Short mmCIF file of C-alpha atoms in Angstrom, two decimals:
data_model
loop_
_atom_site.label_atom_id
_atom_site.label_comp_id
_atom_site.label_asym_id
_atom_site.label_seq_id
_atom_site.Cartn_x
_atom_site.Cartn_y
_atom_site.Cartn_z
CA UNK A 1 5.34 27.44 17.76
CA UNK A 2 3.25 28.16 20.80
CA UNK A 3 5.09 26.84 23.83
CA UNK A 4 4.04 25.99 27.38
CA UNK A 5 6.63 25.97 30.17
CA UNK A 6 6.44 23.48 33.03
CA UNK A 7 8.08 24.79 36.19
CA UNK A 8 9.19 28.00 37.87
CA UNK A 9 12.78 27.12 38.84
CA UNK A 10 16.02 28.98 38.32
CA UNK A 11 16.44 27.77 34.71
CA UNK A 12 13.17 29.38 33.55
CA UNK A 13 14.46 32.98 33.19
CA UNK A 14 17.37 31.62 31.11
CA UNK A 15 14.91 29.80 28.87
CA UNK A 16 12.69 32.85 28.50
CA UNK A 17 15.57 35.20 27.71
CA UNK A 18 16.80 32.83 25.01
CA UNK A 19 13.35 32.19 23.55
CA UNK A 20 12.75 35.93 23.16
CA UNK A 21 15.46 35.89 20.47
CA UNK A 22 13.92 33.01 18.51
CA UNK A 23 11.02 34.19 16.43
CA UNK A 24 9.65 30.68 15.91
CA UNK A 25 8.96 30.30 19.65
CA UNK A 26 6.02 32.03 21.30
CA UNK A 27 5.54 31.48 25.04
CA UNK A 28 1.85 30.79 25.44
CA UNK A 29 1.53 29.46 29.00
CA UNK A 30 3.41 28.55 32.17
CA UNK A 31 2.42 25.65 34.41
CA UNK A 32 3.15 25.11 38.08
CA UNK A 33 1.69 24.27 41.47
CA UNK A 34 -0.69 26.71 43.12
CA UNK A 35 1.89 27.11 45.89
CA UNK A 36 4.24 28.61 43.24
CA UNK A 37 1.68 31.18 42.09
CA UNK A 38 3.73 34.19 43.18
CA UNK A 39 6.74 32.98 41.13
CA UNK A 40 4.53 32.16 38.16
CA UNK A 41 2.84 35.55 38.32
CA UNK A 42 6.19 37.36 38.42
CA UNK A 43 7.44 35.41 35.38
CA UNK A 44 4.17 36.09 33.56
CA UNK A 45 4.47 39.81 34.25
CA UNK A 46 8.15 40.10 33.38
CA UNK A 47 8.00 38.11 30.13
CA UNK A 48 4.45 38.73 28.92
CA UNK A 49 3.24 35.13 29.16
CA UNK A 50 -0.44 34.77 28.22
CA UNK A 51 -1.62 32.12 30.70
CA UNK A 52 -0.85 30.55 34.06
CA UNK A 53 -2.02 26.92 34.44
CA UNK A 54 -2.27 24.52 37.36
CA UNK A 55 -4.05 21.67 35.54
CA UNK A 56 -1.64 19.78 33.28
CA UNK A 57 -4.26 17.61 31.59
CA UNK A 58 -6.24 20.71 30.68
CA UNK A 59 -3.09 22.37 29.35
CA UNK A 60 -2.41 19.40 27.09
CA UNK A 61 -5.92 19.66 25.66
CA UNK A 62 -5.23 23.24 24.52
CA UNK A 63 -4.99 22.98 20.70
CA UNK A 64 -2.90 26.16 20.57
CA UNK A 65 -0.04 24.57 22.51
CA UNK A 66 2.43 22.90 20.15
CA UNK A 67 5.53 22.56 22.34
CA UNK A 68 6.02 21.61 26.00
CA UNK A 69 9.21 22.58 27.84
CA UNK A 70 9.74 20.30 30.85
CA UNK A 71 11.83 22.01 33.55
CA UNK A 72 10.46 20.17 36.57
CA UNK A 73 12.44 18.16 39.17
CA UNK A 74 14.39 15.26 37.62
CA UNK A 75 12.02 12.50 38.71
CA UNK A 76 9.07 14.15 36.91
CA UNK A 77 10.71 14.53 33.49
CA UNK A 78 9.63 11.17 32.09
CA UNK A 79 5.98 11.18 33.19
CA UNK A 80 5.23 14.75 32.11
CA UNK A 81 7.11 14.42 28.81
CA UNK A 82 5.42 11.11 27.99
CA UNK A 83 1.97 12.57 28.54
CA UNK A 84 2.86 15.42 26.19
CA UNK A 85 4.15 13.29 23.32
CA UNK A 86 1.09 11.05 23.67
CA UNK A 87 -0.95 14.21 23.03
CA UNK A 88 1.22 14.85 19.95
CA UNK A 89 3.11 17.81 21.40
CA UNK A 90 6.78 18.36 20.64
CA UNK A 91 8.79 18.29 23.86
CA UNK A 92 12.00 19.89 25.14
CA UNK A 93 13.23 18.15 28.29
CA UNK A 94 15.78 19.64 30.65
CA UNK A 95 18.75 17.49 31.63
CA UNK A 96 18.83 14.76 32.76
CA UNK A 97 16.48 13.54 30.06
CA UNK A 98 14.95 10.89 32.34
CA UNK A 99 15.73 8.96 35.50
CA UNK A 100 16.77 5.76 33.70
CA UNK A 101 17.80 4.50 30.28
CA UNK A 102 14.59 2.48 30.02
CA UNK A 103 12.48 5.60 30.58
CA UNK A 104 14.49 7.50 27.99
CA UNK A 105 14.13 4.72 25.42
CA UNK A 106 10.37 4.52 25.97
CA UNK A 107 9.97 8.28 25.75
CA UNK A 108 11.85 8.45 22.44
CA UNK A 109 9.91 5.49 21.02
CA UNK A 110 6.59 7.05 22.07
CA UNK A 111 7.50 10.33 20.39
CA UNK A 112 8.33 8.49 17.17
CA UNK A 113 5.07 6.59 17.31
CA UNK A 114 3.17 9.85 17.63
CA UNK A 115 5.26 11.61 14.95
CA UNK A 116 6.54 14.35 17.22
CA UNK A 117 10.01 15.30 18.42
CA UNK A 118 11.44 14.98 21.91
CA UNK A 119 14.69 16.81 22.57
CA UNK A 120 17.10 17.03 25.50
CA UNK A 121 18.07 20.60 26.38
CA UNK A 122 21.79 20.12 26.83
CA UNK A 123 23.42 23.42 25.99
CA UNK A 124 27.01 22.52 25.19
CA UNK A 125 26.19 20.31 22.19
CA UNK A 126 24.92 23.24 20.12
CA UNK A 127 27.29 26.07 21.00
CA UNK A 128 29.63 27.48 18.31
CA UNK A 129 32.53 27.06 20.75
CA UNK A 130 31.79 23.35 21.01
CA UNK A 131 31.51 22.95 17.25
CA UNK A 132 34.90 24.68 16.86
CA UNK A 133 36.36 22.34 19.48
CA UNK A 134 35.19 19.39 17.43
CA UNK A 135 36.89 20.88 14.35
CA UNK A 136 40.17 21.35 16.22
CA UNK A 137 40.41 17.85 17.66
CA UNK A 138 42.45 16.65 14.70
CA UNK A 139 45.07 19.31 15.45
CA UNK A 140 45.78 17.76 18.86
CA UNK A 141 47.34 14.62 17.42
CA UNK A 142 46.59 11.47 19.41
CA UNK A 143 44.39 12.40 22.38
CA UNK A 144 45.87 11.02 25.60
CA UNK A 145 44.07 12.61 28.57
CA UNK A 146 40.65 14.28 28.93
CA UNK A 147 39.77 15.89 32.26
CA UNK A 148 36.73 17.88 33.35
CA UNK A 149 35.93 19.21 36.81
CA UNK A 150 32.56 20.77 37.57
CA UNK A 151 32.55 21.27 41.34
CA UNK A 152 30.12 23.77 42.82
CA UNK A 153 29.40 23.86 46.53
CA UNK A 154 25.65 23.80 47.08
CA UNK A 155 23.92 25.79 49.81
CA UNK A 156 21.46 22.93 49.86
CA UNK A 157 24.27 20.72 51.12
CA UNK A 158 24.31 22.72 54.35
CA UNK A 159 20.62 21.89 54.78
CA UNK A 160 21.33 18.27 53.84
CA UNK A 161 23.91 18.00 56.62
CA UNK A 162 21.30 19.35 59.03
CA UNK A 163 18.83 16.65 57.99
CA UNK A 164 16.70 18.53 55.45
CA UNK A 165 16.74 16.65 52.14
CA UNK A 166 15.85 18.75 49.10
CA UNK A 167 15.33 17.17 45.65
CA UNK A 168 18.93 17.62 44.47
CA UNK A 169 20.10 15.31 47.29
CA UNK A 170 17.11 12.96 47.29
CA UNK A 171 17.52 9.56 45.58
CA UNK A 172 13.72 9.31 45.25
CA UNK A 173 13.83 12.56 43.24
CA UNK A 174 16.62 11.29 40.95
CA UNK A 175 19.10 13.69 42.52
CA UNK A 176 22.84 13.59 43.10
CA UNK A 177 26.01 15.15 41.74
CA UNK A 178 26.13 12.77 38.77
CA UNK A 179 22.68 13.80 37.51
CA UNK A 180 23.02 17.48 38.40
CA UNK A 181 26.57 18.44 37.37
CA UNK A 182 28.62 15.55 36.03
CA UNK A 183 25.97 14.93 33.38
CA UNK A 184 27.24 18.07 31.58
CA UNK A 185 30.77 16.68 31.56
CA UNK A 186 29.54 13.35 30.18
CA UNK A 187 27.63 15.07 27.39
CA UNK A 188 30.70 17.14 26.53
CA UNK A 189 32.96 14.09 26.25
CA UNK A 190 30.58 11.72 24.46
CA UNK A 191 29.60 14.46 22.01
CA UNK A 192 33.24 14.61 20.93
CA UNK A 193 34.36 10.99 21.24
CA UNK A 194 31.26 8.81 21.36
CA UNK A 195 30.51 6.07 23.87
CA UNK A 196 33.44 4.82 25.98
CA UNK A 197 34.50 1.19 26.15
CA UNK A 198 34.31 1.10 29.95
CA UNK A 199 33.33 3.37 32.82
CA UNK A 200 33.96 3.33 36.55
CA UNK A 201 32.26 5.58 39.09
CA UNK A 202 33.73 6.33 42.51
CA UNK A 203 31.40 8.44 44.63
CA UNK A 204 31.05 9.95 48.07
CA UNK A 205 27.72 8.48 49.18
CA UNK A 206 25.65 9.97 51.98
CA UNK A 207 22.14 8.72 52.75
CA UNK A 208 21.96 6.83 49.48
CA UNK A 209 22.98 9.69 47.18
CA UNK A 210 26.26 10.84 45.60
CA UNK A 211 27.17 14.25 46.95
CA UNK A 212 30.29 14.16 44.78
CA UNK A 213 32.04 11.68 42.55
CA UNK A 214 34.73 10.83 40.02
CA UNK A 215 33.76 9.08 36.78
CA UNK A 216 36.50 7.51 34.69
CA UNK A 217 35.83 6.64 31.06
CA UNK A 218 38.13 4.44 29.01
CA UNK A 219 38.50 4.91 25.27
CA UNK A 220 40.68 2.77 22.98
CA UNK A 221 43.58 5.24 22.96
CA UNK A 222 43.03 7.57 25.94
CA UNK A 223 41.59 7.96 29.42
CA UNK A 224 39.03 10.46 30.67
CA UNK A 225 38.20 11.71 34.17
CA UNK A 226 34.98 13.62 34.94
CA UNK A 227 34.56 15.15 38.40
CA UNK A 228 31.24 16.47 39.68
CA UNK A 229 30.78 17.76 43.21
CA UNK A 230 28.13 19.56 45.24
CA UNK A 231 29.72 19.04 48.67
CA UNK A 232 32.98 20.87 47.90
CA UNK A 233 34.39 23.24 45.31
CA UNK A 234 37.51 23.83 43.23
CA UNK A 235 38.37 25.81 40.10
CA UNK A 236 36.28 24.56 37.20
CA UNK A 237 38.29 23.22 34.28
CA UNK A 238 38.16 21.38 30.98
CA UNK A 239 41.30 19.90 29.41
CA UNK A 240 41.68 17.83 26.25
CA UNK A 241 45.33 16.85 25.88
CA UNK A 242 46.94 15.34 22.79
CA UNK A 243 50.51 14.60 21.83
CA UNK A 244 50.53 17.64 19.51
CA UNK A 245 48.52 20.19 21.52
CA UNK A 246 45.74 20.89 23.98
CA UNK A 247 42.35 22.53 24.49
CA UNK A 248 41.60 24.21 27.82
CA UNK A 249 38.67 26.09 29.32
CA UNK A 250 37.98 27.61 32.73
CA UNK A 251 34.24 27.44 32.11
CA UNK A 252 31.90 24.66 33.25
CA UNK A 253 30.78 22.33 30.50
CA UNK A 254 27.25 23.77 30.43
CA UNK A 255 28.50 27.34 29.82
CA UNK A 256 31.61 26.85 27.67
CA UNK A 257 31.85 30.53 26.92
CA UNK A 258 35.47 30.42 25.72
CA UNK A 259 38.39 28.05 25.34
CA UNK A 260 42.09 28.10 24.50
CA UNK A 261 43.77 25.97 21.84
CA UNK A 262 47.53 25.60 21.46
CA UNK A 263 49.88 23.36 19.54
CA UNK A 264 53.00 22.12 21.29
CA UNK A 265 55.47 25.02 21.27
CA UNK A 266 52.91 27.34 19.65
CA UNK A 267 51.11 30.44 20.83
CA UNK A 268 47.72 29.87 22.49
CA UNK A 269 44.64 30.98 20.58
CA UNK A 270 41.49 31.88 22.49
CA UNK A 271 38.03 31.33 20.99
CA UNK A 272 34.81 32.96 22.15
CA UNK A 273 32.34 32.20 19.38
CA UNK A 274 29.02 32.06 21.20
CA UNK A 275 28.23 35.60 20.02
CA UNK A 276 27.23 36.89 23.45
CA UNK A 277 23.83 35.24 23.09
CA UNK A 278 21.94 33.75 26.05
CA UNK A 279 23.33 30.37 27.13
CA UNK A 280 20.27 28.41 25.98
CA UNK A 281 19.87 30.22 22.65
CA UNK A 282 21.76 27.79 20.45
CA UNK A 283 20.00 24.64 21.69
CA UNK A 284 16.58 26.25 21.30
CA UNK A 285 17.41 27.54 17.82
CA UNK A 286 18.43 24.04 16.75
CA UNK A 287 15.17 22.66 18.16
CA UNK A 288 13.06 25.33 16.44
CA UNK A 289 14.79 24.76 13.08
CA UNK A 290 14.46 21.00 13.46
CA UNK A 291 10.71 21.16 14.13
CA UNK A 292 9.87 23.74 11.48
CA UNK A 293 12.01 21.85 8.95
CA UNK A 294 10.57 18.48 10.01
CA UNK A 295 14.11 17.16 10.29
CA UNK A 296 13.42 13.83 11.95
CA UNK A 297 16.81 12.48 10.89
CA UNK A 298 18.52 15.13 13.03
CA UNK A 299 16.14 14.38 15.90
CA UNK A 300 17.12 10.70 15.72
CA UNK A 301 20.81 11.60 15.94
CA UNK A 302 20.32 13.85 18.97
CA UNK A 303 18.24 11.14 20.62
CA UNK A 304 20.98 8.58 19.94
CA UNK A 305 23.45 10.80 21.78
CA UNK A 306 21.02 11.21 24.69
CA UNK A 307 20.64 7.44 24.99
CA UNK A 308 24.42 6.99 25.09
CA UNK A 309 24.60 9.40 28.02
CA UNK A 310 21.65 7.77 29.79
CA UNK A 311 23.36 4.38 29.50
CA UNK A 312 26.49 5.79 31.17
CA UNK A 313 24.45 7.39 33.96
CA UNK A 314 22.65 4.10 34.63
CA UNK A 315 25.86 2.08 34.78
CA UNK A 316 27.55 4.62 37.04
CA UNK A 317 24.67 4.68 39.54
CA UNK A 318 24.47 0.90 39.68
CA UNK A 319 28.18 0.66 40.43
CA UNK A 320 27.77 2.71 43.63
CA UNK A 321 24.37 1.36 44.66
CA UNK A 322 22.23 4.44 44.09
CA UNK A 323 18.58 3.39 43.82
CA UNK A 324 16.06 5.87 42.41
CA UNK A 325 13.19 3.50 43.14
CA UNK A 326 11.98 3.38 39.53
#
């Protein structure tokens, strides 16, 4: 599948390294602004990409392009992905899938109408470590507490305090700690337990954006706390605690490179099942297999999960008054 990449940000080398190991994916072009030409040229040289493009409409008219990978700033995900599915291209969209639930719903419906697949690139859902975690949940007994902390001090926060607002801290660019970091925690939890009964978001708001926040999610038999912060840091952690055992990881939810499982009174067992492959490999392999196998049933299930997460993100933002202006 000949693929065109949109963007030249820090995630692109990760995508390219993973795609090199998936024979179904061939990187055909990379798109970006003319001001990013030096970055685009370096990526083209390093990874052997055929074309550099600055005209998106022209790129979408290229009959050789079958897949679009959208890795642009958050606020551009919906518009660029929608144009692609309207041109009957399959689309991989970086997290967050869209700025709002309504955008996500429309994007998924438009893809269905045009008989193509749209897929959120959320790494943890497809990792062998995550699948093993799902298998082990029954060994924990009744789950009581789930806690995730993804706090990572951002150098951009220093600029933000000085008055320079970059996209990650700009409400008009769909920024904030919830959309940038806590979204991984939410995917991790809902992928295991489904949609919560209730949520409550408590955030540190500066200039209309959440620089950090605590999201609580209530399930029928347990409570969950998800922390995401870009204005402070602490050891990253994941804990799933039941009355018969626990699961623990010191990795952020988007990496999840290893985890420990232990029964009460038993010896801990450590799992590292991701096979040393690039972080994005497993999600891209699932996408490639889904498209080549025309597995629209699987696509529907992944889209259902995405919509559950988008609904949580919308509710959380509304609770603290964050307005993306869309």
